[in-house]
Coordinates of C-alpha atoms and ligand atoms in Angstrom, one line a residue:
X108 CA 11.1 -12.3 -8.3
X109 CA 9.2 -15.3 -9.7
X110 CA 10.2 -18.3 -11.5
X111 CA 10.0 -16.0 -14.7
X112 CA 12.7 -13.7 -13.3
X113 CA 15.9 -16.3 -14.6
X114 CA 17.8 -17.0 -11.4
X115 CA 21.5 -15.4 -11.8
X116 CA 23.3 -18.1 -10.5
X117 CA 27.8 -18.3 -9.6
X118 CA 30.2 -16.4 -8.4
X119 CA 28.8 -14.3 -4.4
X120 CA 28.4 -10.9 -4.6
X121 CA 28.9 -8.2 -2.6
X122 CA 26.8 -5.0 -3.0
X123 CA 28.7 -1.6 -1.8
X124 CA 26.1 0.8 -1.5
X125 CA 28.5 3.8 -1.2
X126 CA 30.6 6.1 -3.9
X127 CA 33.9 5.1 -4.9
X128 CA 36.4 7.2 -3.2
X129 CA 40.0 7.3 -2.0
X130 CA 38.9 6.1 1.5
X131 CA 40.6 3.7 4.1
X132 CA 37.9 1.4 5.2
X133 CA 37.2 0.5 1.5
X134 CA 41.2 0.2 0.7
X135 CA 40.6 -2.5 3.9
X136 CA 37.9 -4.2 2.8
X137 CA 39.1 -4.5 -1.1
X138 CA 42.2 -6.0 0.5
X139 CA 40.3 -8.5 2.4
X140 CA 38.3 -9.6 -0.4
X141 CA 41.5 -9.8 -2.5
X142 CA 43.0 -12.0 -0.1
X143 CA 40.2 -14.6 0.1
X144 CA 40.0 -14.4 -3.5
X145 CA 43.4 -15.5 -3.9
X146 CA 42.7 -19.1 -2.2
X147 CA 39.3 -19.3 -4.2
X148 CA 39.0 -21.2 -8.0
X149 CA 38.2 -18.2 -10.3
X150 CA 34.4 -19.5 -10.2
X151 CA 34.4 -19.3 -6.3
X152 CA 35.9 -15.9 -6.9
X153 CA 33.4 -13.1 -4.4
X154 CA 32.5 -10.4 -6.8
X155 CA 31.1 -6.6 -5.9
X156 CA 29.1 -4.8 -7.4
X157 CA 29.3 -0.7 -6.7
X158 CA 26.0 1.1 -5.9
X159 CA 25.6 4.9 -5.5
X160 CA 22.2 5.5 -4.3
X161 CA 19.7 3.2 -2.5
X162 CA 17.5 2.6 -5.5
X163 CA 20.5 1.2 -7.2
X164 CA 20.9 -1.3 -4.6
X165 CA 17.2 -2.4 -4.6
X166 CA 17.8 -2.5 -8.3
X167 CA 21.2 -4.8 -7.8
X168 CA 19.1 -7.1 -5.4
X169 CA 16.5 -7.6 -8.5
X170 CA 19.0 -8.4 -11.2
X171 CA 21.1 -10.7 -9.1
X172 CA 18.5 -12.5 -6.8
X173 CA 20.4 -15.2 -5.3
X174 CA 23.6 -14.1 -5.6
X175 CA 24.1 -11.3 -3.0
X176 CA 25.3 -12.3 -0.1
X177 CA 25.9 -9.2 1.8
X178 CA 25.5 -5.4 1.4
X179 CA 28.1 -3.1 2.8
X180 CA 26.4 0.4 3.5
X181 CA 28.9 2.7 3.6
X182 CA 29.3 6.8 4.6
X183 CA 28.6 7.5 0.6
X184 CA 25.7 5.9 0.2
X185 CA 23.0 8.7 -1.2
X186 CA 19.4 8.0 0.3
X187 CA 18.2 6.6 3.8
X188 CA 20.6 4.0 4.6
X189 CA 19.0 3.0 7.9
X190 CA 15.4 2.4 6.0
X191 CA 17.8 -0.1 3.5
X192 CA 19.3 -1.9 6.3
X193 CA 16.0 -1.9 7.8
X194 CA 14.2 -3.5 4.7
X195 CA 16.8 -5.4 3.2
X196 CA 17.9 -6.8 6.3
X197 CA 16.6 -11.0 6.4
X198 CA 17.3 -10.7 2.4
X199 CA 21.2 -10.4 2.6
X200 CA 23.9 -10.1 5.5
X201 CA 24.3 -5.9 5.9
X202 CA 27.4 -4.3 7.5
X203 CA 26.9 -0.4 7.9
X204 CA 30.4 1.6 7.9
X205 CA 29.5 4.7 10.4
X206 CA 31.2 7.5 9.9
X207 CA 29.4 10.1 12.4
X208 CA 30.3 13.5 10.1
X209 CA 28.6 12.0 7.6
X210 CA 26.4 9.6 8.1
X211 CA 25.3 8.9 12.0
X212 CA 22.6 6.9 13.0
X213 CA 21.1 10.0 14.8
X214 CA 21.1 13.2 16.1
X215 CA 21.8 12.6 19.9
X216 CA 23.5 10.0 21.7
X217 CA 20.3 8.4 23.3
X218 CA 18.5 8.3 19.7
X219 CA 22.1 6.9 18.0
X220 CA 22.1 4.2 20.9
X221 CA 18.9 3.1 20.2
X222 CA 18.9 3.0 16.7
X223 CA 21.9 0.4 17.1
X224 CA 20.6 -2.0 19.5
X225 CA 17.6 -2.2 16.7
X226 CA 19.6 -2.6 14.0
X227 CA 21.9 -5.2 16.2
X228 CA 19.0 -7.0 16.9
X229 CA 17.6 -7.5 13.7
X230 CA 21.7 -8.6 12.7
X231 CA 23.0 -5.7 11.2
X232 CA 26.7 -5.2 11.6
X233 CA 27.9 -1.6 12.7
X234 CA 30.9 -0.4 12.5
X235 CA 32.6 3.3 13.0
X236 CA 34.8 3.9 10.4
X237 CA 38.2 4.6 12.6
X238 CA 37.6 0.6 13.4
X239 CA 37.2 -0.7 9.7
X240 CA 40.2 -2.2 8.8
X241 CA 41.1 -5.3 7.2
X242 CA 41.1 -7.3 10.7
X243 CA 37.4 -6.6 10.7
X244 CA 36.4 -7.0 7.3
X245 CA 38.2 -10.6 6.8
X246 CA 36.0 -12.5 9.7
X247 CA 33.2 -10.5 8.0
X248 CA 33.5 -11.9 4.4
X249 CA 34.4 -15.3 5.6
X250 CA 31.3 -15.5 7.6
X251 CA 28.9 -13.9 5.7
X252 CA 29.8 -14.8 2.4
X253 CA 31.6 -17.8 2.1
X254 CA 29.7 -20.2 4.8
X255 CA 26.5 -19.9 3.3
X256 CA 24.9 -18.3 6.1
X257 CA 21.4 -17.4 5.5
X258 CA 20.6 -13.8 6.3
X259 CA 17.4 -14.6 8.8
X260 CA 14.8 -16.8 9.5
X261 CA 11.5 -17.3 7.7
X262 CA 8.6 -15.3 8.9
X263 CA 7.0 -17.9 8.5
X264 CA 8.5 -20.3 11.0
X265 CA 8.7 -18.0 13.4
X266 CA 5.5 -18.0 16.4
X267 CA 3.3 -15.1 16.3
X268 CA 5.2 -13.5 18.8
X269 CA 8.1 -13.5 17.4
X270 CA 7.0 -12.2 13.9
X271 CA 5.5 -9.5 15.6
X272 CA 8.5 -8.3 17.7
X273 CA 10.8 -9.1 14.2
X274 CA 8.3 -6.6 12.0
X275 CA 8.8 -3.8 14.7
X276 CA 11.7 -3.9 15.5
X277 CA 12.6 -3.6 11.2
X278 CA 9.7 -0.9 11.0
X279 CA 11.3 1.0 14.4
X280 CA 7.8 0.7 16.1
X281 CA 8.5 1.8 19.0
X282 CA 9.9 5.4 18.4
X283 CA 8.0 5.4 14.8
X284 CA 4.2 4.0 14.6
X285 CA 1.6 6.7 14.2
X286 CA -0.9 7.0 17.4
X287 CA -4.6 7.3 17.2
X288 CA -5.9 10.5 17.4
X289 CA -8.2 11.1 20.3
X290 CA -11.3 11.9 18.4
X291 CA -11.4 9.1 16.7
X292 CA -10.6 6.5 20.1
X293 CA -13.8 8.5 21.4
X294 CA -15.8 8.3 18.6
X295 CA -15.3 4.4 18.6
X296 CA -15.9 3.7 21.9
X297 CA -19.5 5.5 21.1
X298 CA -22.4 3.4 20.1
X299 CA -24.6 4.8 16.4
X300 CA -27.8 4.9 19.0
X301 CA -25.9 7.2 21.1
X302 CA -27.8 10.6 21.7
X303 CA -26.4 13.5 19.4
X304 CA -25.2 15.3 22.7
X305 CA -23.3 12.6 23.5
X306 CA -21.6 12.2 19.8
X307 CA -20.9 15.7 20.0
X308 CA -19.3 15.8 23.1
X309 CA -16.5 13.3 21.6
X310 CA -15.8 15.5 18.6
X311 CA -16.3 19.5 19.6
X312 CA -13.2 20.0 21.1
X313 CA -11.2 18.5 17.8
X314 CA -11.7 22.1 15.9
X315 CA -10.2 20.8 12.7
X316 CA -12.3 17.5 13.2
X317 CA -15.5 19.5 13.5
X318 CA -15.0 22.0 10.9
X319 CA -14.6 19.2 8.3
X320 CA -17.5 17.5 9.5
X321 CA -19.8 20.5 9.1
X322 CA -17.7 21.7 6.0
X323 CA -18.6 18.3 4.5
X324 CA -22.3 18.5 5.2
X325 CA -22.8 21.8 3.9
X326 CA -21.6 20.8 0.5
X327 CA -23.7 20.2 -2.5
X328 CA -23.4 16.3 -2.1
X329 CA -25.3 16.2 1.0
X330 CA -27.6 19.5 0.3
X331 CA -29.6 19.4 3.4
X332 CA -32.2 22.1 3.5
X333 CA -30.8 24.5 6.2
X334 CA -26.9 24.9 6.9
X335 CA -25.8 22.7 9.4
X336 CA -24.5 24.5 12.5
X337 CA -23.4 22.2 15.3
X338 CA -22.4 18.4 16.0
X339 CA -25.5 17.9 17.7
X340 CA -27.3 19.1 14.6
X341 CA -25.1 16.6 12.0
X342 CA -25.4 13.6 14.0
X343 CA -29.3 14.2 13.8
X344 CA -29.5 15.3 10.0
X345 CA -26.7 13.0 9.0
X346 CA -26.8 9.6 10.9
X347 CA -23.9 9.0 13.2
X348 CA -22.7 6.6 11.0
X349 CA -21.7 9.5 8.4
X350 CA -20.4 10.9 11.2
X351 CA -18.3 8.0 11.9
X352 CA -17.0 7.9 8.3
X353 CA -16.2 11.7 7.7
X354 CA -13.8 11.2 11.5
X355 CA -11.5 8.3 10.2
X356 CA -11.2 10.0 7.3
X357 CA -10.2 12.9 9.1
X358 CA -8.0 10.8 11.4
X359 CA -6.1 8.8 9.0
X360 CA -5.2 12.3 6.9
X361 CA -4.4 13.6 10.3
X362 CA -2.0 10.7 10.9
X363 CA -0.5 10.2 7.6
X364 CA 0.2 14.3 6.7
X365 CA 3.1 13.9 8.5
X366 CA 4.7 11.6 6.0
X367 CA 7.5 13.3 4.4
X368 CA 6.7 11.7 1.2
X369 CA 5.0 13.8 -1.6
X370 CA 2.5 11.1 -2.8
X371 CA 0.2 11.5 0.6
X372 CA -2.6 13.1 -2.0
X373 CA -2.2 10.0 -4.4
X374 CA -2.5 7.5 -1.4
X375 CA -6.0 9.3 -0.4
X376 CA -7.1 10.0 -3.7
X377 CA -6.6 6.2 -4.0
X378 CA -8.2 5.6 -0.3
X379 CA -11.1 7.8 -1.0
X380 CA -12.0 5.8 -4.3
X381 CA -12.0 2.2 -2.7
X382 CA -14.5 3.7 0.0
X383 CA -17.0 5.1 -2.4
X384 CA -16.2 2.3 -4.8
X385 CA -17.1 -0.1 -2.2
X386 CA -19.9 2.0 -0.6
X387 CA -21.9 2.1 -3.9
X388 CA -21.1 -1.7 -5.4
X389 CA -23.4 -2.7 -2.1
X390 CA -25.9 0.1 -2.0
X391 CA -28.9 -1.5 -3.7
X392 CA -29.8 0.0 -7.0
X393 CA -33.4 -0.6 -7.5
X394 CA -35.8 2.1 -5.4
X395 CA -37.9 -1.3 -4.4
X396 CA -34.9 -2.7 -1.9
X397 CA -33.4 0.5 -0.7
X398 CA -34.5 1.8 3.1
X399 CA -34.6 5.5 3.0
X400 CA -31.2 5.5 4.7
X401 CA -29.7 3.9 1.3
X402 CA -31.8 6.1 -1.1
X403 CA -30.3 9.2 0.5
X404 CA -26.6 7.2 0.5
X405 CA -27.4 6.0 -3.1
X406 CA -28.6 9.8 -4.4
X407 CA -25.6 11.5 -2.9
X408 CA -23.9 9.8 -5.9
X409 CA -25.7 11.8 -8.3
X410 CA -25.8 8.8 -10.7
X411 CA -27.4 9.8 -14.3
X412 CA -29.6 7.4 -15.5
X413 CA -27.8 5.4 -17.9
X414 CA -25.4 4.7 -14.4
X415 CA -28.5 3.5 -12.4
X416 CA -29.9 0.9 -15.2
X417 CA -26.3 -0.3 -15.7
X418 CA -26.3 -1.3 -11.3
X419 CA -30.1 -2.3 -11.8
X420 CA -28.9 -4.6 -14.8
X421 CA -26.0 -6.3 -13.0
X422 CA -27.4 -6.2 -9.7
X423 CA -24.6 -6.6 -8.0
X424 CA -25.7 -5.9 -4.2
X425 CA -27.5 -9.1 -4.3
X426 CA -24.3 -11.2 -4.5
X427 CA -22.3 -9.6 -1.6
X428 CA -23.8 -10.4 1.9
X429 CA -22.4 -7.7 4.5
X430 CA -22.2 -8.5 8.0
X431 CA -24.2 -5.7 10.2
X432 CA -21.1 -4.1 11.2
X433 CA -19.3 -4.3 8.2
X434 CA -18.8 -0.4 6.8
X435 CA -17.7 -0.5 3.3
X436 CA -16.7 3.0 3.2
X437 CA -14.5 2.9 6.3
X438 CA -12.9 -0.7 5.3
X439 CA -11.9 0.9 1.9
X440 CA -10.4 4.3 3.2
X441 CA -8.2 1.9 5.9
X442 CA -7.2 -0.9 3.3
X443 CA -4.2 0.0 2.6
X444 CA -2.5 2.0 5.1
X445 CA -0.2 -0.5 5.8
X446 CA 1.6 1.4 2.8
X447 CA 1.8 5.0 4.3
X448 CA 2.7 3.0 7.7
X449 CA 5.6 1.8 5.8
X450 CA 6.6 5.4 4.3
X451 CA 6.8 6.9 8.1
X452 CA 8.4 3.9 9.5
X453 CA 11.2 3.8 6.4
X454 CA 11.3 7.3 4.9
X455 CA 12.8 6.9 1.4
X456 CA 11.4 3.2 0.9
X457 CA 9.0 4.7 -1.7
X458 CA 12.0 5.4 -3.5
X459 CA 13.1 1.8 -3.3
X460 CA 9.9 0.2 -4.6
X461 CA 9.2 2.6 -7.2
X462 CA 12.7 2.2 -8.4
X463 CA 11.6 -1.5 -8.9
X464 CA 8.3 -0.4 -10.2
X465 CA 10.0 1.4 -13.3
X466 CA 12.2 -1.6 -14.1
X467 CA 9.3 -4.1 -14.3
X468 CA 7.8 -1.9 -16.0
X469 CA 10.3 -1.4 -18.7
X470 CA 11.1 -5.1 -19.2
X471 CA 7.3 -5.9 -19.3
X472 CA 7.3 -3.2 -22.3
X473 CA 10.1 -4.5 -24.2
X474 CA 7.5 -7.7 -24.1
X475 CA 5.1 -6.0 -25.5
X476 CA 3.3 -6.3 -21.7
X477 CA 1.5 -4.2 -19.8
X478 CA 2.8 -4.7 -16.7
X479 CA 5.0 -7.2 -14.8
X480 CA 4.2 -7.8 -11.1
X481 CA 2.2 -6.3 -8.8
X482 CA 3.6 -3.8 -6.1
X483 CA 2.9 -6.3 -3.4
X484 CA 4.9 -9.0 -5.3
X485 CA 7.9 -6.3 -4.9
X486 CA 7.4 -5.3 -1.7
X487 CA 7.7 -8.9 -0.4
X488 CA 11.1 -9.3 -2.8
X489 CA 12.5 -6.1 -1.4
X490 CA 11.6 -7.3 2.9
X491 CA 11.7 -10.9 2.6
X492 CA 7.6 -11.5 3.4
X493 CA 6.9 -8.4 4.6
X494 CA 4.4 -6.5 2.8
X495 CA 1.9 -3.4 3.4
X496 CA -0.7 -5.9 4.7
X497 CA 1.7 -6.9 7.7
X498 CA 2.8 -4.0 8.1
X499 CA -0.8 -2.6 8.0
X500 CA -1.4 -5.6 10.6
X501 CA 0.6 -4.2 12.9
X502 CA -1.1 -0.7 13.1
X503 CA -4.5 -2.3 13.1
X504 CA -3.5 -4.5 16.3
X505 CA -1.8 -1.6 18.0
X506 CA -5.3 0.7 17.1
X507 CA -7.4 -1.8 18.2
X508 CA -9.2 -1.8 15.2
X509 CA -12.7 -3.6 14.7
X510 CA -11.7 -7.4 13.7
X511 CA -13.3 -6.8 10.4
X512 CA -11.4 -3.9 9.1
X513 CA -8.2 -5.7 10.3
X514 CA -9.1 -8.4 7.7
X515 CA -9.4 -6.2 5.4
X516 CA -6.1 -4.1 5.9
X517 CA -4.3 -7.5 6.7
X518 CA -6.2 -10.0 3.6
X519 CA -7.0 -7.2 0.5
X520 CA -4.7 -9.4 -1.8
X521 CA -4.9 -12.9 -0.4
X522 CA -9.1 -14.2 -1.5
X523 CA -9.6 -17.5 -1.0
X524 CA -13.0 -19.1 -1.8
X525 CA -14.3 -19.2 1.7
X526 CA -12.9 -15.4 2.7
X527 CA -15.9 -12.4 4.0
X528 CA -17.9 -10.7 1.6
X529 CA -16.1 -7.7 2.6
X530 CA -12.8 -8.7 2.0
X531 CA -14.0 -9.8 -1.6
X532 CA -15.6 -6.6 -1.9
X533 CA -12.7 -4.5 -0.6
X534 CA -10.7 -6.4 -3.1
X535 CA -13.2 -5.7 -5.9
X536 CA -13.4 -2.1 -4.9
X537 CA -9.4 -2.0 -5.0
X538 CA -9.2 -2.8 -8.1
X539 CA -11.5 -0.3 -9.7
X540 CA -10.1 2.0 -7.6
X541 CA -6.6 1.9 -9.4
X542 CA -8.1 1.9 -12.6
X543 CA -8.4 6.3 -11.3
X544 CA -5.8 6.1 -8.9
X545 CA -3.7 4.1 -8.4
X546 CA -0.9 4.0 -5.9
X547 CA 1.8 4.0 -5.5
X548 CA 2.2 3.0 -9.5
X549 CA 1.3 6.4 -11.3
X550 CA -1.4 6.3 -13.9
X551 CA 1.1 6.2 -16.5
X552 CA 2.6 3.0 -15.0
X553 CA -0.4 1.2 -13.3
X554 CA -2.0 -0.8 -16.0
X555 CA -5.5 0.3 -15.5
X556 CA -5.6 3.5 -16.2
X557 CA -4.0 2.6 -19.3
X558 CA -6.7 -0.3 -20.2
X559 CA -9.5 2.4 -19.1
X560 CA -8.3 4.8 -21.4
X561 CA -8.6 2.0 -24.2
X562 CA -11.7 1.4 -23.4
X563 CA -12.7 4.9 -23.4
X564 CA -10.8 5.3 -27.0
X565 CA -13.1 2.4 -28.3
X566 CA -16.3 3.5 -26.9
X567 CA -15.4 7.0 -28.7
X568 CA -15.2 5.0 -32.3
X569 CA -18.4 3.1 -31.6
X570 CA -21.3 5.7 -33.0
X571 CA -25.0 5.2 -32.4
X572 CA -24.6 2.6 -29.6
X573 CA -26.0 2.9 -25.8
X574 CA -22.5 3.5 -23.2
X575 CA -23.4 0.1 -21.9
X576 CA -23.4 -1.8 -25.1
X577 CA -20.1 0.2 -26.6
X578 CA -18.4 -0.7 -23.3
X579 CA -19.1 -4.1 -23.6
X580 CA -18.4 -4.4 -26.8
X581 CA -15.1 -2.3 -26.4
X582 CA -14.3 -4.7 -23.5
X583 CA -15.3 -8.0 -25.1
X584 CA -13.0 -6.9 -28.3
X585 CA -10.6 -4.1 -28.2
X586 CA -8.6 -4.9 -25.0
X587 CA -10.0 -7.8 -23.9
X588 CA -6.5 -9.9 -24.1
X589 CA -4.9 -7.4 -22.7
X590 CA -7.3 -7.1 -19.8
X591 CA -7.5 -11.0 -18.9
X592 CA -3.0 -11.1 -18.9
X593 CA -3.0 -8.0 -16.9
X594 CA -5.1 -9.7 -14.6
X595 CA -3.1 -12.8 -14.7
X596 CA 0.0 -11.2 -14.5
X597 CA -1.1 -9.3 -11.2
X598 CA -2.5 -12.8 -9.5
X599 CA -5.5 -12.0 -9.0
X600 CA -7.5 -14.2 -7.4
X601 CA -10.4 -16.2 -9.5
X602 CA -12.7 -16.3 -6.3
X603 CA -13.4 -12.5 -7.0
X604 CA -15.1 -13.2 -10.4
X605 CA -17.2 -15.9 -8.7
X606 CA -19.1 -12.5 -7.5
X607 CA -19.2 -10.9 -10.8
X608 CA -17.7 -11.8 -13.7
X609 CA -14.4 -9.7 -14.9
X610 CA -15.5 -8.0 -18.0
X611 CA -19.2 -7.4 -16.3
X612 CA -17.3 -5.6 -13.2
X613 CA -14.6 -3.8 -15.7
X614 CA -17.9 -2.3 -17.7
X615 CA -19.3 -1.6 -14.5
X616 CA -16.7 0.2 -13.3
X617 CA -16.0 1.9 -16.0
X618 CA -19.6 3.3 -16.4
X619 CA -19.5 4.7 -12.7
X620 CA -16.4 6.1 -12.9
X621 CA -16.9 9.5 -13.3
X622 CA -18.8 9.7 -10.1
X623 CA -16.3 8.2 -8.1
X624 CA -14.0 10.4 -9.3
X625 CA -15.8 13.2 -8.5
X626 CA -16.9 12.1 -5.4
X627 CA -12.8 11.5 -4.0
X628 CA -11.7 14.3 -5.7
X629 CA -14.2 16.9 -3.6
X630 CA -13.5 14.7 -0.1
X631 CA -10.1 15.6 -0.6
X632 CA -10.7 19.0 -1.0
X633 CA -13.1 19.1 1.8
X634 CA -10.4 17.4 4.1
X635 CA -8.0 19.3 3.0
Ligands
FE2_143 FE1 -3.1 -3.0 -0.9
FE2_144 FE1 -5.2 -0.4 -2.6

């Protein structure tokens, strides 16, 4: 994966994601792979490797890097094998063996025949299994694994057009990508001086929409005096820029429900953190600079005192500069749902990166480590340069998203010195984020939690200190190597800490934790 990984290096190998059986088209394909083996020296000699289930192939991938040449995805194969020819696709040449009682690419003719031309196009070889034979496989291997054929071209050489059309044809965009919900097109087409009749005239219809909005402002964070009845009333009690917030929140749970996955809770528990993470980090701490907008924002945090004077100490809102139409909150709920984008384009890939997850994390162990690489780093081994952000690009595009929160979802782990404040901040906010939830690492793997829980270990042992001081203290000594190689180890970048330095925005976060938590953790309820 990196230059610490050590590069398996000889004999070509063949992954067979399938089970071994007493089956013609692998008697064929063993016998053309015997016979070129025959005219090769014993170190030219093509070697396979069997893999049951999809994971195992991702996992063959990691441990043999350079080495695999091509995959053959048979009828056997347990998991999704059109989301591993989709993602593995421009990282080794794949030939798919069809057999259409077991394994066919659809349910109905016109879905099967599309679902071949896209997975022609991106160079996948399909075959039905009657046509298998050893005629076919001999061209096959020759080709693919003895002329050095590369499996595709760089994204990176490619024009913009052409990288676009690559990444959806792998993520099946067409039949695949999540629409925008209605509300939330209307709702962005409206302008925050709209009048409240107007604002509620986007959202009424949406019944689920609207009952969240007014389930939301009836709650104890918000505790307006009388219950709020309509739209018209929230837009004027709440400012249409809450209004705004609690929709896309709606929206993007609306959107992403569907996901088959299981983990759709951890993704928004993580979402919802960033946006409150972020939405406090900028919100100024000291009564003095807030507008009365901000002192309502800032009080819905219920902060206790000791939380207030730590933000008043570090000040923090007076080294990120936000442009007007920069929301914080919004831009941290969207960040990453390039990820989810991925789960409903390739069902099962979760299963492929967390596979890879639990390795890392197992080898990093054995060292003693915390962690190894970051999920990012993994998803770009698994699809050859294509990570969540692209793939998160590609929504954000097709939505028609604000230019800022495209940034955001496309740049969250790629700061450079001269990058928005918001981008920094959505990165900042990303971080803490994970440190409760992280995703789609669980708290036990995701090294955060783990340092946070460190932290809170130490703080326990120091008696008769102020929280601030014992944090710092706990950060500065008890895990503070541990802290600066996990942070190497992810690559993050050093223009974050130009902002704040690391162990002043660990303590930070760590103080306000509690009420982030709290915060996510009743949104999701409320969206529920
Ligand atoms: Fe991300
Ligand atoms: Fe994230």
């Amino acid at each position: 994966m990196t230059q610490e990984t050590p590069k398996a290096e000889g004999n070509p190998l063949i992954v067979i994601g399938d089970q071994i059986a007493p089956k013609a088209y692998l008697a064929a394909f063993m016998q053309s792979l015997r016979a070129e083996n025959e005219l090769l020296d014993a170190e030219e000699a093509i070697k396979y490797a069997v893999c049951a289930d999809s994971s195992d192939v991702a996992q063959a991938l990691r441990r043999h890097l350079d080495s695999v040449k091509m995959i053959l995805i048979g009828p056997g194969l347990l998991g999704n094998a059109i989301t591993v020819a989709r993602m593995l696709s421009k990282k080794a040449h794949i030939v798919m063996v069809i057999d259409n009682a077991i394994n066919p690419l659809g349910s109905d003719p016109a879905t099967i025949m599309k679902t071949q031309k896209n997975l022609e196009e991106l160079g996948v070889i399909i075959v039905m299994v009657k046509k298998a034979t050893d005629e076919f496989f001999q061209p096959v291997v020759k080709d693919y694994v003895l002329s050095g054929l590369t499996a595709g071209a760089d994204l990176a050489s490619m024009s913009p057009e052409e990288r676009a059309d690559l990444i959806d044809k792998r993520l099946d965009a067409v039949s695949k990508f999540p629409s925008l919900p209605d509300t939330q097109r209307k709702v962005s087409a409206l302008d925050d001086l709209d009048s409240p009749k107007k604002w509620a005239a986007a959202i009424d219809e949406d019944i689920p929409t609207r009952t969240v909005i007014l389930r939301i402002l009836n709650s104890a964070r918000y505790s307006f005096r009388s219950r709020v009845e309509t739209i018209e009333q929230a837009v004027t009690l709440a400012s249409s820029k809450t209004i705004r917030e609690i929709v896309t929140a709606c929206s993007i749970r609306q959107i992403f429900q569907k996901t088959a996955e299981g983990t759709i809770d951890q993704f928004w528990r993580h979402s919802l953190a960033t946006g409150f993470y972020a939405k406090l980090l900028v919100l100024p701490a000291d009564p003095a600079e807030q507008s009365s907008q901000q002192k309502t924002e800032f009080e819905r945090y219920q902060l206790d005192e000791e939380q207030v004077q730590t933000l008043q100490d570090i000040k923090l809102w007076q080294n990120i500069n936000l442009e007007e139409k920069d929301d914080p909150f919004i831009s941290g709920l969207m960040h990453d749902v390039g990820k989810v984008t991925m789960l409903m384009c390739m069902e099962d890939s979760l299963e492929l990166v967390t596979a890879l997850i639990g390795t890392e994390l197992e080898e990093a162990q054995a060292e003693g480590k915390l962690w190894a690489h970051s999920v990012i780093e993994i998803e770009r081994f698994l699809m050859k340069d294509i990570d969540h952000q692209v793939i998160g690009g590609r929504l954000a595009n097709k939505w028609e998203l604000d230019s800022s929160i495209e940034l955001v979802i496309t740049h969250h782990h790629d700061i450079q010195e001269h990058s928005p404040d918001l981008l920094k901040l959505i990165a900042l906010a990303n971080l803490a984020a994970s440190t409760l939830f992280p995703y789609p690492a669980t708290a036990e793997q995701h090294p955060f939690p783990q340092l946070s829980a460190r932290i809170e270990k130490a703080v326990k042992s120091k008696a008769g200190m102020s929280l601030d001081e014992a944090v710092n203290e706990a950060i500065n000594q008890d895990t503070f190597e541990d802290l600066v190689d996990v942070l190497n180890r992810l690559d993050i970048s050093n223009h974050l800490w130009e902002i704040v330095d690391f162990k002043t925005f660990f303590r930070l976060c760590y103080i306000i934790a509690p009420k982030i938590k709290s915060a996510s953790i009743a949104f999701l309820q409320q969206t529920g």
